[in-house]
PDB file of C-alpha atoms in Angstrom:
ATOM      1  CA  SER A  26      95.331  89.173  91.101  1.00  0.00           C
ATOM      2  CA  VAL A  27      91.990  87.489  91.333  1.00  0.00           C
ATOM      3  CA  LEU A  28      90.269  90.908  91.222  1.00  0.00           C
ATOM      4  CA  PRO A  29      89.516  90.841  87.484  1.00  0.00           C
ATOM      5  CA  GLY A  30      88.015  87.488  87.598  1.00  0.00           C
ATOM      6  CA  TRP A  31      85.763  88.432  90.644  1.00  0.00           C
ATOM      7  CA  VAL A  32      84.604  91.549  88.764  1.00  0.00           C
ATOM      8  CA  GLU A  33      83.671  89.467  85.595  1.00  0.00           C
ATOM      9  CA  THR A  34      81.817  87.048  87.843  1.00  0.00           C
ATOM     10  CA  LEU A  35      79.968  89.772  89.630  1.00  0.00           C
ATOM     11  CA  CYS A  36      78.948  91.471  86.407  1.00  0.00           C
ATOM     12  CA  GLN A  37      77.549  88.204  85.195  1.00  0.00           C
ATOM     13  CA  ALA A  38      75.808  87.155  88.473  1.00  0.00           C
ATOM     14  CA  LEU A  39      74.461  90.651  89.010  1.00  0.00           C
ATOM     15  CA  PRO A  40      73.856  92.183  85.636  1.00  0.00           C
ATOM     16  CA  LYS A  41      71.725  94.964  86.736  1.00  0.00           C
ATOM     17  CA  SER A  42      73.972  96.080  89.576  1.00  0.00           C
ATOM     18  CA  SER A  43      76.488  98.888  89.798  1.00  0.00           C
ATOM     19  CA  ILE A  44      80.007  97.732  90.821  1.00  0.00           C
ATOM     20  CA  HIS A  45      82.625 100.006  92.144  1.00  0.00           C
ATOM     21  CA  VAL A  46      86.133  98.594  92.544  1.00  0.00           C
ATOM     22  CA  GLU A  47      89.032 100.059  94.519  1.00  0.00           C
ATOM     23  CA  SER A  48      92.417  98.995  95.692  1.00  0.00           C
ATOM     24  CA  ASP A  49      92.408  98.072  99.450  1.00  0.00           C
ATOM     25  CA  TYR A  50      91.200 101.081 101.225  1.00  0.00           C
ATOM     26  CA  SER A  51      89.668  99.001 103.992  1.00  0.00           C
ATOM     27  CA  ASN A  52      88.996 101.774 106.403  1.00  0.00           C
ATOM     28  CA  GLN A  53      87.303 103.910 103.800  1.00  0.00           C
ATOM     29  CA  MET A  54      85.217 100.907 102.533  1.00  0.00           C
ATOM     30  CA  VAL A  55      84.085 100.098 106.076  1.00  0.00           C
ATOM     31  CA  SER A  56      83.082 103.759 106.431  1.00  0.00           C
ATOM     32  CA  ASP A  57      81.252 103.675 103.274  1.00  0.00           C
ATOM     33  CA  LEU A  58      79.404 100.430 104.212  1.00  0.00           C
ATOM     34  CA  SER A  59      78.318 101.798 107.492  1.00  0.00           C
ATOM     35  CA  MET A  60      76.885 104.765 105.729  1.00  0.00           C
ATOM     36  CA  GLY A  61      75.027 102.719 103.207  1.00  0.00           C
ATOM     37  CA  ASN A  62      77.268 103.921 100.312  1.00  0.00           C
ATOM     38  CA  LEU A  63      78.463 100.319  99.528  1.00  0.00           C
ATOM     39  CA  ASP A  64      76.771  97.117  99.631  1.00  0.00           C
ATOM     40  CA  ILE A  65      79.635  94.540  99.721  1.00  0.00           C
ATOM     41  CA  ALA A  66      83.303  95.228 100.313  1.00  0.00           C
ATOM     42  CA  VAL A  67      86.227  92.930  99.867  1.00  0.00           C
ATOM     43  CA  LEU A  68      89.209  93.872 102.239  1.00  0.00           C
ATOM     44  CA  TYR A  69      92.227  92.867 104.018  1.00  0.00           C
ATOM     45  CA  ALA A  70      91.824  94.682 107.297  1.00  0.00           C
ATOM     46  CA  PRO A  71      88.490  94.512 108.955  1.00  0.00           C
ATOM     47  CA  ARG A  72      87.541  97.266 111.365  1.00  0.00           C
ATOM     48  CA  TYR A  73      85.166  95.684 113.644  1.00  0.00           C
ATOM     49  CA  LEU A  74      81.938  97.716 114.229  1.00  0.00           C
ATOM     50  CA  PRO A  75      78.548  96.278 115.466  1.00  0.00           C
ATOM     51  CA  GLU A  76      76.714  97.200 112.348  1.00  0.00           C
ATOM     52  CA  ILE A  77      79.284  95.342 109.992  1.00  0.00           C
ATOM     53  CA  SER A  78      79.277  91.673 109.395  1.00  0.00           C
ATOM     54  CA  TYR A  79      82.590  89.842 108.127  1.00  0.00           C
ATOM     55  CA  GLU A  80      83.003  86.556 106.418  1.00  0.00           C
ATOM     56  CA  HIS A  81      86.332  84.955 105.561  1.00  0.00           C
ATOM     57  CA  LEU A  82      86.704  84.780 101.799  1.00  0.00           C
ATOM     58  CA  MET A  83      90.195  83.453 101.058  1.00  0.00           C
ATOM     59  CA  VAL A  84      93.815  83.666 101.949  1.00  0.00           C
ATOM     60  CA  GLU A  85      96.141  85.325  99.448  1.00  0.00           C
ATOM     61  CA  GLU A  86      99.853  84.021  99.542  1.00  0.00           C
ATOM     62  CA  TYR A  87     102.606  86.341  98.896  1.00  0.00           C
ATOM     63  CA  VAL A  88     106.086  84.913  97.813  1.00  0.00           C
ATOM     64  CA  MET A  89     109.411  86.657  97.438  1.00  0.00           C
ATOM     65  CA  VAL A  90     110.499  87.428  93.734  1.00  0.00           C
ATOM     66  CA  SER A  91     113.900  88.750  92.783  1.00  0.00           C
ATOM     67  CA  THR A  92     115.685  89.909  89.670  1.00  0.00           C
ATOM     68  CA  VAL A  93     119.072  89.108  91.181  1.00  0.00           C
ATOM     69  CA  ALA A  94     118.682  86.638  94.211  1.00  0.00           C
ATOM     70  CA  ARG A  95     117.997  82.930  93.727  1.00  0.00           C
ATOM     71  CA  THR A  96     118.156  82.062  97.561  1.00  0.00           C
ATOM     72  CA  LEU A  97     117.117  83.933 100.593  1.00  0.00           C
ATOM     73  CA  SER A  98     120.772  84.314 101.740  1.00  0.00           C
ATOM     74  CA  GLU A  99     121.592  86.145  98.530  1.00  0.00           C
ATOM     75  CA  VAL A 100     119.027  88.853  99.166  1.00  0.00           C
ATOM     76  CA  ASP A 101     120.623  92.345  99.583  1.00  0.00           C
ATOM     77  CA  PRO A 102     119.039  94.633 102.017  1.00  0.00           C
ATOM     78  CA  GLU A 103     120.180  97.480  99.798  1.00  0.00           C
ATOM     79  CA  THR A 104     117.932  96.457  96.896  1.00  0.00           C
ATOM     80  CA  TYR A 105     115.137  94.811  99.009  1.00  0.00           C
ATOM     81  CA  ILE A 106     111.762  96.468  99.135  1.00  0.00           C
ATOM     82  CA  ARG A 107     109.842  95.605 102.311  1.00  0.00           C
ATOM     83  CA  PRO A 108     106.161  94.822 101.908  1.00  0.00           C
ATOM     84  CA  GLY A 109     104.106  97.379 103.889  1.00  0.00           C
ATOM     85  CA  TYR A 110     101.033  96.439 102.066  1.00  0.00           C
ATOM     86  CA  THR A 111      99.091  95.579 105.186  1.00  0.00           C
ATOM     87  CA  VAL A 112      99.584  95.601 108.853  1.00  0.00           C
ATOM     88  CA  LEU A 113      99.313  91.700 109.050  1.00  0.00           C
ATOM     89  CA  LEU A 114     101.950  91.352 106.270  1.00  0.00           C
ATOM     90  CA  GLU A 115     104.251  93.815 108.006  1.00  0.00           C
ATOM     91  CA  LYS A 116     103.839  91.796 111.253  1.00  0.00           C
ATOM     92  CA  ALA A 117     104.612  88.480 109.595  1.00  0.00           C
ATOM     93  CA  HIS A 118     107.416  89.831 107.710  1.00  0.00           C
ATOM     94  CA  ALA A 119     108.860  91.161 111.066  1.00  0.00           C
ATOM     95  CA  GLU A 120     108.493  87.774 112.709  1.00  0.00           C
ATOM     96  CA  LEU A 121     109.805  85.651 109.852  1.00  0.00           C
ATOM     97  CA  LEU A 122     112.462  87.874 108.287  1.00  0.00           C
ATOM     98  CA  GLY A 123     113.893  90.207 110.983  1.00  0.00           C
ATOM     99  CA  GLU A 124     117.187  90.506 109.094  1.00  0.00           C
ATOM    100  CA  LEU A 125     115.362  92.268 106.232  1.00  0.00           C
ATOM    101  CA  ALA A 126     113.252  94.504 108.516  1.00  0.00           C
ATOM    102  CA  ILE A 127     115.757  97.523 108.132  1.00  0.00           C
ATOM    103  CA  CYS A 128     116.145  97.965 104.435  1.00  0.00           C
ATOM    104  CA  ARG A 129     116.176 101.096 102.252  1.00  0.00           C
ATOM    105  CA  LEU A 130     112.801 100.950 101.010  1.00  0.00           C
ATOM    106  CA  SER A 131     109.220  99.870 102.030  1.00  0.00           C
ATOM    107  CA  MET A 132     106.275 100.222  99.932  1.00  0.00           C
ATOM    108  CA  GLY A 133     102.590 100.351 100.905  1.00  0.00           C
ATOM    109  CA  SER A 134     101.397  99.132  97.462  1.00  0.00           C
ATOM    110  CA  GLU A 135     102.433  95.981  95.659  1.00  0.00           C
ATOM    111  CA  THR A 136     101.769  97.750  92.385  1.00  0.00           C
ATOM    112  CA  LEU A 137     104.424 100.354  93.313  1.00  0.00           C
ATOM    113  CA  ALA A 138     106.811  97.754  94.487  1.00  0.00           C
ATOM    114  CA  GLU A 139     106.563  95.874  91.307  1.00  0.00           C
ATOM    115  CA  MET A 140     107.019  99.129  89.279  1.00  0.00           C
ATOM    116  CA  MET A 141     110.269  99.795  91.278  1.00  0.00           C
ATOM    117  CA  LEU A 142     111.424  96.207  90.707  1.00  0.00           C
ATOM    118  CA  ARG A 143     110.854  96.626  87.090  1.00  0.00           C
ATOM    119  CA  ARG A 144     112.679  99.932  87.000  1.00  0.00           C
ATOM    120  CA  THR A 145     115.685  99.273  89.366  1.00  0.00           C
ATOM    121  CA  GLY A 146     115.657  95.435  89.920  1.00  0.00           C
ATOM    122  CA  GLY A 147     115.969  93.971  93.353  1.00  0.00           C
ATOM    123  CA  THR A 148     113.593  91.917  95.462  1.00  0.00           C
ATOM    124  CA  CYS A 149     110.082  92.117  96.890  1.00  0.00           C
ATOM    125  CA  TYR A 150     107.007  90.166  97.964  1.00  0.00           C
ATOM    126  CA  MET A 151     104.155  89.809  95.339  1.00  0.00           C
ATOM    127  CA  ARG A 152     100.989  87.747  95.440  1.00  0.00           C
ATOM    128  CA  SER A 153     101.983  84.338  94.102  1.00  0.00           C
ATOM    129  CA  ASP A 154      99.996  84.606  90.970  1.00  0.00           C
ATOM    130  CA  ASP A 155     101.637  88.101  90.073  1.00  0.00           C
ATOM    131  CA  ALA A 156     105.188  86.762  90.969  1.00  0.00           C
ATOM    132  CA  ARG A 157     104.562  83.872  88.410  1.00  0.00           C
ATOM    133  CA  ARG A 158     103.474  86.216  85.871  1.00  0.00           C
ATOM    134  CA  PHE A 159     106.319  88.511  86.624  1.00  0.00           C
ATOM    135  CA  ALA A 160     108.740  85.725  86.257  1.00  0.00           C
ATOM    136  CA  LEU A 161     107.380  84.826  82.777  1.00  0.00           C
ATOM    137  CA  GLU A 162     107.717  88.496  81.646  1.00  0.00           C
ATOM    138  CA  ARG A 163     111.253  89.213  82.646  1.00  0.00           C
ATOM    139  CA  PRO A 164     114.284  87.229  84.059  1.00  0.00           C
ATOM    140  CA  SER A 165     113.600  86.738  87.747  1.00  0.00           C
ATOM    141  CA  PHE A 166     113.286  84.240  90.341  1.00  0.00           C
ATOM    142  CA  ILE A 167     110.950  82.861  92.993  1.00  0.00           C
ATOM    143  CA  VAL A 168     113.381  83.136  95.971  1.00  0.00           C
ATOM    144  CA  GLU A 169     114.109  79.845  97.422  1.00  0.00           C
ATOM    145  CA  GLY A 170     114.032  79.509 101.204  1.00  0.00           C
ATOM    146  CA  ALA A 171     111.934  82.610 101.688  1.00  0.00           C
ATOM    147  CA  PRO A 172     108.715  82.061 103.650  1.00  0.00           C
ATOM    148  CA  THR A 173     105.357  82.599 102.176  1.00  0.00           C
ATOM    149  CA  LEU A 174     103.420  85.350 103.695  1.00  0.00           C
ATOM    150  CA  HIS A 175      99.693  84.861 104.172  1.00  0.00           C
ATOM    151  CA  GLN A 176      96.989  87.490 104.021  1.00  0.00           C
ATOM    152  CA  PRO A 177      93.423  86.667 104.856  1.00  0.00           C
ATOM    153  CA  VAL A 178      90.755  88.358 102.657  1.00  0.00           C
ATOM    154  CA  HIS A 179      87.241  89.086 103.985  1.00  0.00           C
ATOM    155  CA  THR A 180      83.988  90.194 102.694  1.00  0.00           C
ATOM    156  CA  ALA A 181      82.063  93.008 104.679  1.00  0.00           C
ATOM    157  CA  ILE A 182      78.392  93.784 104.551  1.00  0.00           C
ATOM    158  CA  LEU A 183      75.880  95.796 106.614  1.00  0.00           C
ATOM    159  CA  ALA A 184      74.707  93.171 109.123  1.00  0.00           C
ATOM    160  CA  ARG A 185      70.949  94.005 108.646  1.00  0.00           C
ATOM    161  CA  ARG A 186      71.426  93.435 104.976  1.00  0.00           C
ATOM    162  CA  LYS A 187      73.226  90.053 105.408  1.00  0.00           C
ATOM    163  CA  HIS A 188      70.140  87.966 104.477  1.00  0.00           C
ATOM    164  CA  GLU A 189      68.885  90.029 101.237  1.00  0.00           C
ATOM    165  CA  PRO A 190      68.992  87.858  98.206  1.00  0.00           C
ATOM    166  CA  ILE A 191      70.941  90.178  96.045  1.00  0.00           C
ATOM    167  CA  ILE A 192      73.678  90.389  98.893  1.00  0.00           C
ATOM    168  CA  ARG A 193      73.915  86.542  99.380  1.00  0.00           C
ATOM    169  CA  LYS A 194      74.085  86.243  95.496  1.00  0.00           C
ATOM    170  CA  GLY A 195      76.946  88.749  95.422  1.00  0.00           C
ATOM    171  CA  ILE A 196      78.828  86.950  98.185  1.00  0.00           C
ATOM    172  CA  ARG A 197      78.339  83.536  96.572  1.00  0.00           C
ATOM    173  CA  ALA A 198      79.869  85.004  93.253  1.00  0.00           C
ATOM    174  CA  LEU A 199      82.921  86.010  95.102  1.00  0.00           C
ATOM    175  CA  HIS A 200      83.498  82.533  96.499  1.00  0.00           C
ATOM    176  CA  VAL A 201      84.315  81.219  92.984  1.00  0.00           C
TER     177      VAL A 201
END
């Protein structure tokens, strides 16, 4: 995950700022922004409100990793964990991998999916950097022939604070 690097960069760029980090709770973060409880949010799922300004930050790539299957044709729906991490990933998965849409298990968290993969084996989607790390830690494969899924990542700020120097500095630090 790029998150630890971002947090480190933000701490260096904004040494007198308080930084709160959460896993993707996009709806809650947008609510917190609109109430003035957050200055900047990094999220997967923008909820468009007139007072919130969004900027595209990056695209995260998700790849299929397996402890058993080397190729897509070898993936067993019985041991496959369908990614329910975001609505966009679910939609892309359904369009690209309809044959795996019906499986025993779906997870709304990549962390939980990885924990299950470690515990029971099988196949799931992970961010590409996490998949490479996982493959180094235990016998597993990046599944050949499996499509890469793409998840846009956005920054969100209160529109009226968009031009404040500290906000701009924080946004620039995230673009590392």
